[in-house]
Coordinates of N, CA, C and O in Angstrom, one line a residue:
M255 N 55.1 26.8 76.3 CA 54.1 26.7 75.2 C 54.6 25.6 74.3 O 53.7 24.8 73.8
M256 N 55.9 25.5 74.0 CA 56.4 24.5 73.0 C 56.2 23.1 73.6 O 55.9 22.2 72.9
R257 N 56.4 23.1 74.9 CA 56.3 21.8 75.6 C 54.9 21.2 75.5 O 54.7 20.0 75.3
R258 N 53.9 22.1 75.7 CA 52.5 21.7 75.6 C 52.2 21.2 74.2 O 51.4 20.2 74.0
T259 N 52.7 21.9 73.2 CA 52.5 21.4 71.8 C 53.0 20.0 71.6 O 52.4 19.2 71.0
L260 N 54.2 19.8 72.1 CA 54.9 18.5 72.0 C 54.0 17.4 72.7 O 53.9 16.3 72.3
E261 N 53.5 17.8 73.9 CA 52.7 16.8 74.7 C 51.4 16.5 73.9 O 51.0 15.4 73.9
N262 N 50.8 17.5 73.3 CA 49.6 17.3 72.6 C 49.9 16.4 71.4 O 49.1 15.5 71.1
R263 N 51.0 16.7 70.7 CA 51.3 15.9 69.5 C 51.6 14.4 69.9 O 51.2 13.5 69.3
N264 N 52.3 14.3 71.1 CA 52.6 12.9 71.5 C 51.3 12.2 71.9 O 51.2 11.0 71.7
A265 N 50.4 12.9 72.6 CA 49.1 12.3 72.9 C 48.3 11.9 71.7 O 47.7 10.8 71.7
Q266 N 48.3 12.7 70.7 CA 47.6 12.4 69.4 C 48.2 11.2 68.8 O 47.6 10.3 68.3
T267 N 49.6 11.1 68.8 CA 50.3 10.0 68.2 C 49.9 8.7 68.9 O 49.7 7.7 68.3
K268 N 49.9 8.8 70.2 CA 49.6 7.6 71.1 C 48.1 7.2 70.8 O 47.9 6.0 70.6
Q269 N 47.2 8.1 70.6 CA 45.8 7.8 70.3 C 45.7 7.1 68.9 O 45.0 6.1 68.8
L270 N 46.5 7.6 68.0 CA 46.5 7.0 66.6 C 47.1 5.6 66.7 O 46.6 4.7 66.0
Q271 N 48.1 5.4 67.4 CA 48.7 4.1 67.6 C 47.8 3.1 68.2 O 47.7 2.0 67.7
T272 N 47.1 3.5 69.2 CA 46.1 2.7 69.8 C 45.0 2.3 68.9 O 44.5 1.1 68.8
A273 N 44.5 3.3 68.1 CA 43.4 3.0 67.1 C 43.9 2.0 66.1 O 43.2 1.1 65.7
V274 N 45.1 2.2 65.6 CA 45.6 1.3 64.5 C 45.8 -0.1 65.1 O 45.4 -1.1 64.5
S275 N 46.3 -0.2 66.3 CA 46.5 -1.6 66.9 C 45.1 -2.2 67.1 O 45.0 -3.4 66.9
N276 N 44.1 -1.5 67.5 CA 42.7 -2.0 67.7 C 42.2 -2.5 66.3 O 41.6 -3.6 66.3
V277 N 42.4 -1.7 65.3 CA 41.9 -2.1 64.0 C 42.7 -3.4 63.5 O 42.0 -4.4 63.0
E278 N 44.0 -3.5 63.7 CA 44.7 -4.6 63.3 C 44.3 -5.9 64.1 O 44.2 -7.0 63.5
K279 N 44.0 -5.7 65.3 CA 43.6 -6.8 66.2 C 42.2 -7.4 65.7 O 42.1 -8.6 65.5
H280 N 41.3 -6.5 65.5 CA 39.9 -7.0 65.1 C 39.8 -7.3 63.6 O 39.0 -8.1 63.2
F281 N 40.6 -6.6 62.8 CA 40.4 -6.8 61.4 C 40.8 -8.2 60.9 O 40.2 -8.7 60.0
G282 N 41.8 -8.8 61.6 CA 42.2 -10.1 61.3 C 41.0 -11.1 61.5 O 40.7 -12.0 60.7
E283 N 40.4 -10.9 62.6 CA 39.2 -11.8 62.9 C 38.1 -11.6 61.9 O 37.5 -12.5 61.5
L284 N 37.8 -10.3 61.6 CA 36.8 -10.0 60.6 C 37.1 -10.7 59.2 O 36.2 -11.2 58.6
C285 N 38.4 -10.6 58.9 CA 38.8 -11.2 57.6 C 38.5 -12.7 57.6 O 38.0 -13.3 56.6
Q286 N 38.9 -13.4 58.7 CA 38.6 -14.9 58.7 C 37.2 -15.2 58.7 O 36.8 -16.1 57.9
I287 N 36.3 -14.5 59.4 CA 34.9 -14.8 59.4 C 34.3 -14.5 58.0 O 33.5 -15.2 57.5
F288 N 34.7 -13.4 57.5 CA 34.2 -13.0 56.2 C 34.6 -14.0 55.1 O 33.8 -14.4 54.2
A289 N 35.8 -14.5 55.2 CA 36.3 -15.5 54.2 C 35.5 -16.8 54.3 O 35.1 -17.4 53.3
A290 N 35.2 -17.2 55.6 CA 34.4 -18.4 55.8 C 33.0 -18.2 55.2 O 32.4 -19.1 54.6
Y291 N 32.4 -17.0 55.4 CA 31.1 -16.7 54.8 C 31.1 -16.8 53.3 O 30.2 -17.3 52.7
V292 N 32.1 -16.2 52.7 CA 32.2 -16.2 51.2 C 32.3 -17.7 50.7 O 31.7 -18.0 49.7
R293 N 33.2 -18.5 51.4 CA 33.3 -19.9 51.0 C 32.0 -20.6 51.1 O 31.6 -21.4 50.2
K294 N 31.3 -20.4 52.2 CA 30.0 -21.1 52.4 C 29.0 -20.7 51.3 O 28.3 -21.5 50.8
T295 N 29.0 -19.4 51.0 CA 28.0 -18.9 50.0 C 28.4 -19.4 48.6 O 27.5 -19.7 47.8
A296 N 29.7 -19.5 48.4 CA 30.2 -20.1 47.1 C 29.7 -21.5 46.9 O 29.3 -22.0 45.8
R297 N 29.8 -22.3 48.0 CA 29.4 -23.7 47.9 C 27.9 -23.8 47.7 O 27.4 -24.6 46.9
L298 N 27.1 -22.9 48.3 CA 25.7 -22.8 48.1 C 25.4 -22.5 46.7 O 24.5 -23.1 46.1
R299 N 26.1 -21.5 46.1 CA 25.9 -21.1 44.7 C 26.2 -22.3 43.8 O 25.5 -22.5 42.8
D300 N 27.3 -23.1 44.1 CA 27.6 -24.2 43.3 C 26.4 -25.3 43.3 O 26.1 -25.8 42.3
K301 N 25.9 -25.5 44.5 CA 24.7 -26.4 44.6 C 23.5 -25.9 43.8 O 22.8 -26.7 43.2
A302 N 23.3 -24.6 43.9 CA 22.2 -24.0 43.1 C 22.4 -24.2 41.6 O 21.4 -24.4 40.9
D303 N 23.6 -24.0 41.2 CA 23.9 -24.2 39.7 C 23.6 -25.6 39.3 O 23.0 -25.9 38.3
L304 N 24.0 -26.6 40.2 CA 23.7 -28.0 39.9 C 22.2 -28.2 39.8 O 21.7 -29.0 39.0
L305 N 21.4 -27.6 40.8 CA 20.0 -27.8 40.8 C 19.4 -27.2 39.5 O 18.5 -27.8 38.9
V306 N 19.8 -26.0 39.1 CA 19.3 -25.4 37.9 C 19.5 -26.3 36.7 O 18.7 -26.5 35.8
N307 N 20.7 -26.8 36.6 CA 21.1 -27.7 35.5 C 20.2 -29.0 35.5 O 19.8 -29.5 34.4
E308 N 20.0 -29.5 36.7 CA 19.2 -30.7 36.8 C 17.7 -30.4 36.4 O 17.0 -31.3 35.7
I309 N 17.2 -29.3 36.8 CA 15.8 -28.9 36.5 C 15.7 -28.8 35.0 O 14.7 -29.3 34.4
N310 N 16.7 -28.2 34.3 CA 16.7 -28.0 32.9 C 16.7 -29.3 32.2 O 16.1 -29.6 31.2
A311 N 17.6 -30.3 32.7 CA 17.7 -31.6 32.1 C 16.3 -32.3 32.2 O 15.9 -33.0 31.3
Y312 N 15.7 -32.2 33.4 CA 14.4 -32.9 33.6 C 13.3 -32.2 32.7 O 12.5 -32.9 32.1
A313 N 13.4 -30.9 32.5 CA 12.4 -30.2 31.7 C 12.5 -30.6 30.2 O 11.5 -30.7 29.6
A314 N 13.7 -31.0 29.8 CA 13.9 -31.4 28.4 C 13.1 -32.7 28.1 O 12.9 -33.0 27.0
T315 N 12.8 -33.5 29.2 CA 12.1 -34.8 29.0 C 10.6 -34.7 29.1 O 10.0 -35.8 29.0
E316 N 10.1 -33.6 29.5 CA 8.7 -33.5 29.8 C 7.9 -32.8 28.7 O 8.4 -32.4 27.7
T317 N 6.6 -32.8 28.9 CA 5.6 -32.2 28.0 C 5.9 -30.7 27.8 O 6.5 -30.1 28.7
P318 N 5.4 -30.1 26.7 CA 5.7 -28.7 26.5 C 5.2 -27.8 27.6 O 6.0 -26.8 28.0
H319 N 4.1 -28.0 28.2 CA 3.6 -27.1 29.3 C 4.4 -27.2 30.6 O 4.8 -26.2 31.2
L320 N 4.7 -28.4 31.0 CA 5.5 -28.7 32.1 C 7.0 -28.2 31.9 O 7.6 -27.6 32.7
K321 N 7.4 -28.5 30.6 CA 8.8 -28.0 30.3 C 8.9 -26.5 30.4 O 9.9 -26.0 31.0
L322 N 7.9 -25.8 29.9 CA 7.9 -24.3 30.0 C 8.0 -23.8 31.5 O 8.7 -23.0 31.9
G323 N 7.1 -24.5 32.3 CA 7.1 -24.1 33.7 C 8.4 -24.4 34.4 O 8.9 -23.6 35.2
L324 N 9.0 -25.6 34.2 CA 10.2 -25.9 34.8 C 11.4 -25.0 34.4 O 12.2 -24.6 35.2
M325 N 11.4 -24.7 33.1 CA 12.4 -23.8 32.6 C 12.3 -22.4 33.1 O 13.3 -21.8 33.5
N326 N 11.1 -21.9 33.3 CA 10.8 -20.6 33.9 C 11.3 -20.6 35.4 O 11.9 -19.7 35.8
F327 N 10.9 -21.7 36.1 CA 11.4 -21.8 37.5 C 12.9 -21.9 37.6 O 13.5 -21.2 38.4
A328 N 13.5 -22.6 36.7 CA 15.0 -22.7 36.7 C 15.6 -21.3 36.4 O 16.6 -20.9 37.1
D329 N 15.0 -20.6 35.5 CA 15.5 -19.3 35.1 C 15.4 -18.3 36.3 O 16.4 -17.6 36.6
E330 N 14.3 -18.3 37.0 CA 14.0 -17.4 38.1 C 14.9 -17.8 39.3 O 15.5 -17.0 40.0
F331 N 15.1 -19.1 39.5 CA 16.0 -19.6 40.6 C 17.5 -19.2 40.3 O 18.2 -18.7 41.2
A332 N 17.9 -19.2 39.1 CA 19.2 -18.8 38.7 C 19.4 -17.3 38.9 O 20.4 -16.8 39.4
K333 N 18.4 -16.5 38.6 CA 18.4 -15.1 38.9 C 18.5 -14.8 40.4 O 19.3 -13.9 40.8
L334 N 17.8 -15.5 41.1 CA 17.9 -15.4 42.6 C 19.3 -15.6 43.1 O 19.8 -14.9 43.9
Q335 N 19.9 -16.7 42.6 CA 21.3 -17.0 43.0 C 22.3 -15.9 42.5 O 23.2 -15.6 43.2
D336 N 22.0 -15.3 41.3 CA 22.9 -14.2 40.9 C 22.8 -13.0 41.8 O 23.7 -12.4 42.1
Y337 N 21.5 -12.8 42.3 CA 21.3 -11.7 43.2 C 22.1 -12.0 44.5 O 22.7 -11.1 45.1
R338 N 22.0 -13.2 45.0 CA 22.7 -13.5 46.2 C 24.2 -13.4 46.1 O 24.9 -13.0 47.0
Q339 N 24.7 -13.8 44.9 CA 26.1 -13.7 44.6 C 26.5 -12.2 44.6 O 27.6 -11.8 45.2
A340 N 25.7 -11.3 44.1 CA 26.0 -9.9 44.1 C 26.0 -9.4 45.5 O 26.8 -8.5 45.8
E341 N 25.1 -9.9 46.4 CA 25.1 -9.5 47.8 C 26.5 -9.8 48.5 O 26.9 -9.2 49.4
V342 N 27.1 -10.9 48.0 CA 28.4 -11.3 48.6 C 29.5 -10.5 48.0 O 30.4 -10.0 48.8
W343 N 29.5 -10.2 46.8 CA 30.6 -9.5 46.1 C 30.7 -8.1 46.5 O 31.8 -7.5 46.6
K344 N 29.6 -7.4 46.7 CA 29.6 -6.0 47.0 C 30.3 -5.8 48.4 O 31.2 -5.0 48.4
P345 N 29.9 -6.4 49.5 CA 30.6 -6.2 50.7 C 32.1 -6.7 50.6 O 33.0 -6.1 51.2
K346 N 32.3 -7.7 49.8 CA 33.7 -8.1 49.6 C 34.6 -7.0 49.1 O 35.7 -6.8 49.5
M347 N 34.1 -6.3 48.1 CA 34.8 -5.2 47.4 C 35.0 -4.1 48.4 O 36.1 -3.5 48.5
E348 N 33.9 -3.8 49.2 CA 34.0 -2.7 50.2 C 35.0 -3.1 51.3 O 35.8 -2.3 51.8
F349 N 35.0 -4.4 51.6 CA 36.0 -4.9 52.6 C 37.4 -4.7 52.2 O 38.3 -4.3 52.9
Q350 N 37.6 -5.1 50.9 CA 39.0 -5.0 50.3 C 39.4 -3.5 50.3 O 40.6 -3.2 50.6
F351 N 38.5 -2.6 50.0 CA 38.8 -1.2 49.9 C 39.2 -0.7 51.3 O 40.1 0.1 51.5
S352 N 38.4 -1.1 52.4 CA 38.7 -0.8 53.7 C 40.1 -1.3 54.2 O 40.8 -0.6 54.8
K353 N 40.4 -2.5 53.8 CA 41.7 -3.1 54.1 C 42.8 -2.2 53.5 O 43.8 -2.0 54.2
N354 N 42.7 -1.8 52.3 CA 43.7 -1.0 51.6 C 43.8 0.4 52.3 O 44.9 0.9 52.5
R355 N 42.7 1.0 52.7 CA 42.7 2.3 53.4 C 43.4 2.1 54.8 O 44.1 3.0 55.2
I356 N 43.2 1.0 55.5 CA 43.9 0.8 56.8 C 45.4 0.8 56.6 O 46.1 1.3 57.3
S357 N 45.8 0.1 55.5 CA 47.2 0.0 55.2 C 47.8 1.4 55.0 O 48.9 1.7 55.5
I358 N 47.1 2.2 54.2 CA 47.6 3.5 53.9 C 47.7 4.4 55.2 O 48.6 5.1 55.4
K359 N 46.6 4.3 56.0 CA 46.6 5.0 57.3 C 47.8 4.6 58.2 O 48.4 5.4 58.9
K360 N 48.1 3.3 58.2 CA 49.2 2.8 59.0 C 50.5 3.4 58.5 O 51.3 3.8 59.3
I361 N 50.7 3.5 57.2 CA 51.9 4.1 56.7 C 52.0 5.5 57.0 O 53.0 6.0 57.4
E362 N 50.8 6.2 56.9 CA 50.8 7.6 57.3 C 51.2 7.9 58.7 O 51.8 8.8 59.1
L363 N 50.7 7.0 59.6 CA 51.0 7.1 61.0 C 52.5 6.9 61.3 O 53.1 7.6 62.0
I364 N 53.1 5.9 60.6 CA 54.5 5.7 60.7 C 55.3 6.9 60.3 O 56.3 7.3 61.0
I365 N 54.9 7.5 59.2 CA 55.6 8.7 58.7 C 55.4 9.8 59.7 O 56.4 10.6 60.0
A366 N 54.2 10.0 60.3 CA 53.9 11.1 61.2 C 54.8 10.9 62.5 O 55.3 11.8 63.0
I367 N 54.9 9.6 62.9 CA 55.7 9.3 64.1 C 57.1 9.7 63.9 O 57.8 10.3 64.7
H368 N 57.6 9.3 62.7 CA 59.0 9.6 62.3 C 59.2 11.1 62.3 O 60.3 11.6 62.8
A369 N 58.3 11.8 61.7 CA 58.4 13.3 61.6 C 58.4 13.9 63.0 O 59.1 14.8 63.3
N370 N 57.5 13.3 63.9 CA 57.4 13.8 65.2 C 58.7 13.6 66.0 O 59.2 14.5 66.7
L371 N 59.3 12.4 65.8 CA 60.6 12.1 66.5 C 61.7 13.1 66.0 O 62.5 13.6 66.8
K372 N 61.7 13.3 64.7 CA 62.7 14.2 64.1 C 62.5 15.6 64.7 O 63.5 16.3 65.0
S373 N 61.2 16.0 64.7 CA 60.9 17.4 65.2 C 61.3 17.5 66.7 O 61.9 18.5 67.1
N374 N 61.0 16.5 67.5 CA 61.4 16.5 68.9 C 62.9 16.5 69.1 O 63.5 17.2 69.9
H375 N 63.6 15.8 68.2 CA 65.1 15.8 68.3 C 65.7 17.1 67.9 O 66.6 17.6 68.6
K376 N 65.1 17.8 66.9 CA 65.6 19.2 66.6 C 65.3 20.2 67.7 O 66.1 21.0 68.0
N377 N 64.1 20.0 68.4 CA 63.8 20.9 69.4 C 64.7 20.7 70.6 O 65.1 21.7 71.3
V378 N 65.1 19.5 70.9 CA 66.0 19.2 72.0 C 67.4 19.9 71.7 O 68.0 20.5 72.5
E379 N 67.8 19.7 70.4 CA 69.1 20.3 70.0 C 69.0 21.8 70.1 O 70.0 22.5 70.5
F380 N 67.9 22.4 69.7 CA 67.7 23.9 69.8 C 67.7 24.4 71.2 O 68.3 25.4 71.5
L381 N 67.1 23.7 72.1 CA 67.1 24.1 73.5 C 68.4 23.9 74.2 O 68.7 24.5 75.2
S382 N 69.2 23.0 73.7 CA 70.5 22.7 74.4 C 71.5 23.8 74.2 O 71.6 24.7 73.5

């Protein structure tokens, strides 16, 4: 009975190790792709800010009606860019949270493996 428990524990430990190694393998690639996405979105946001500033500068030189229309357009465009930025930041924060959780799970796995090895060592000494 004790042997079966040890085999089950070893099988679970092996499963966890496999899961952690798969996460580590794919998580690195996800990080790189996500970082590239964030950089590209940041560049787009910078260009949008330049466009809004230029529209406002042009609006300052026009007639009151056109000025009002251009300033409203620039304001709405800036809001749209703020929304897009929020779409980037929310997944980024969730991604960072997942990254931290994975690190914690890896530490827990190492502790469990160490405890398992200790337990196996004590059981071998007990049976001897």
